[in-house]
Amino acid sequence: FGTGIGSFLQFRDITILNDKLGKPMVEINNHNKFPDLNSLKIDLSMTDDYPFAIAFTVISKQQTIKG
């Protein structure tokens, strides 16, 4: 079970940034190295109340709408 962290994707390949409104977002470094990840949508929520912090991530496949 698991996502393959360590065998496929390393933690150092992931960067957490803020968009212009301060919303956290996930950036995959060297995303050309991981073409299968381009079709994924990664949503991230983070909160803290010192000394505790929590993050929740939802990873889903982006759906293509045919019209």
Coordinates of C-alpha atoms in Angstrom, one line a residue:
F1 CA 0.0 0.0 0.0
G2 CA 1.1 3.6 -0.3
T3 CA 1.9 6.1 -2.9
G4 CA 5.4 5.1 -3.7
I5 CA 7.1 7.9 -1.7
G6 CA 10.7 6.9 -1.6
S7 CA 10.6 4.3 -4.5
F8 CA 9.2 6.5 -7.2
L9 CA 8.8 10.1 -5.9
Q10 CA 11.1 11.5 -3.2
F11 CA 10.0 14.1 -0.6
R12 CA 12.6 16.4 -2.1
D13 CA 10.7 16.3 -5.4
I14 CA 7.8 18.1 -3.7
T15 CA 7.6 21.8 -2.9
I16 CA 4.8 23.6 -1.0
L17 CA 4.2 27.1 -2.1
N18 CA 1.5 29.8 -1.7
D19 CA -0.5 31.3 -4.5
K20 CA -1.0 35.0 -4.7
L21 CA -3.9 34.8 -2.2
G22 CA -2.0 32.7 0.2
K23 CA -3.6 29.3 -0.6
P24 CA -1.1 26.5 -0.2
M25 CA -0.3 24.6 -3.4
V26 CA 1.9 21.6 -4.4
E27 CA 4.6 21.9 -7.0
I28 CA 6.3 18.8 -8.3
N29 CA 10.0 19.6 -9.1
N30 CA 11.3 18.2 -12.3
H31 CA 7.7 17.3 -13.4
N32 CA 9.1 16.2 -16.8
K33 CA 10.7 13.3 -14.8
F34 CA 7.2 12.3 -13.6
P35 CA 4.9 12.6 -16.7
D36 CA 2.2 10.5 -15.0
L37 CA 1.7 13.1 -12.3
N38 CA 0.7 15.8 -14.9
S39 CA -2.8 14.4 -15.0
L40 CA -3.3 14.6 -11.2
K41 CA -5.0 17.4 -9.2
I42 CA -3.5 18.0 -5.8
D43 CA -5.5 19.9 -3.2
L44 CA -3.8 20.8 0.0
S45 CA -5.1 22.3 3.2
M46 CA -2.9 23.3 6.2
T47 CA -3.6 24.7 9.6
D48 CA -1.8 25.3 12.8
D49 CA -2.4 26.2 16.4
Y50 CA 1.0 26.3 18.1
P51 CA 2.5 23.9 18.9
F52 CA 0.4 21.7 16.6
A53 CA 0.1 21.6 12.9
I54 CA -1.9 19.5 10.4
A55 CA -2.0 19.1 6.7
F56 CA -4.6 17.3 4.6
T57 CA -4.0 16.4 0.9
V58 CA -6.4 15.0 -1.7
I59 CA -4.9 13.7 -4.9
S60 CA -7.3 12.9 -7.7
K61 CA -7.2 12.4 -11.5
Q62 CA -8.3 15.4 -13.5
Q63 CA -11.3 14.5 -15.7
T64 CA -11.3 15.5 -19.3
I65 CA -14.6 16.9 -20.4
K66 CA -15.5 15.9 -23.9
G67 CA -17.9 18.2 -25.7

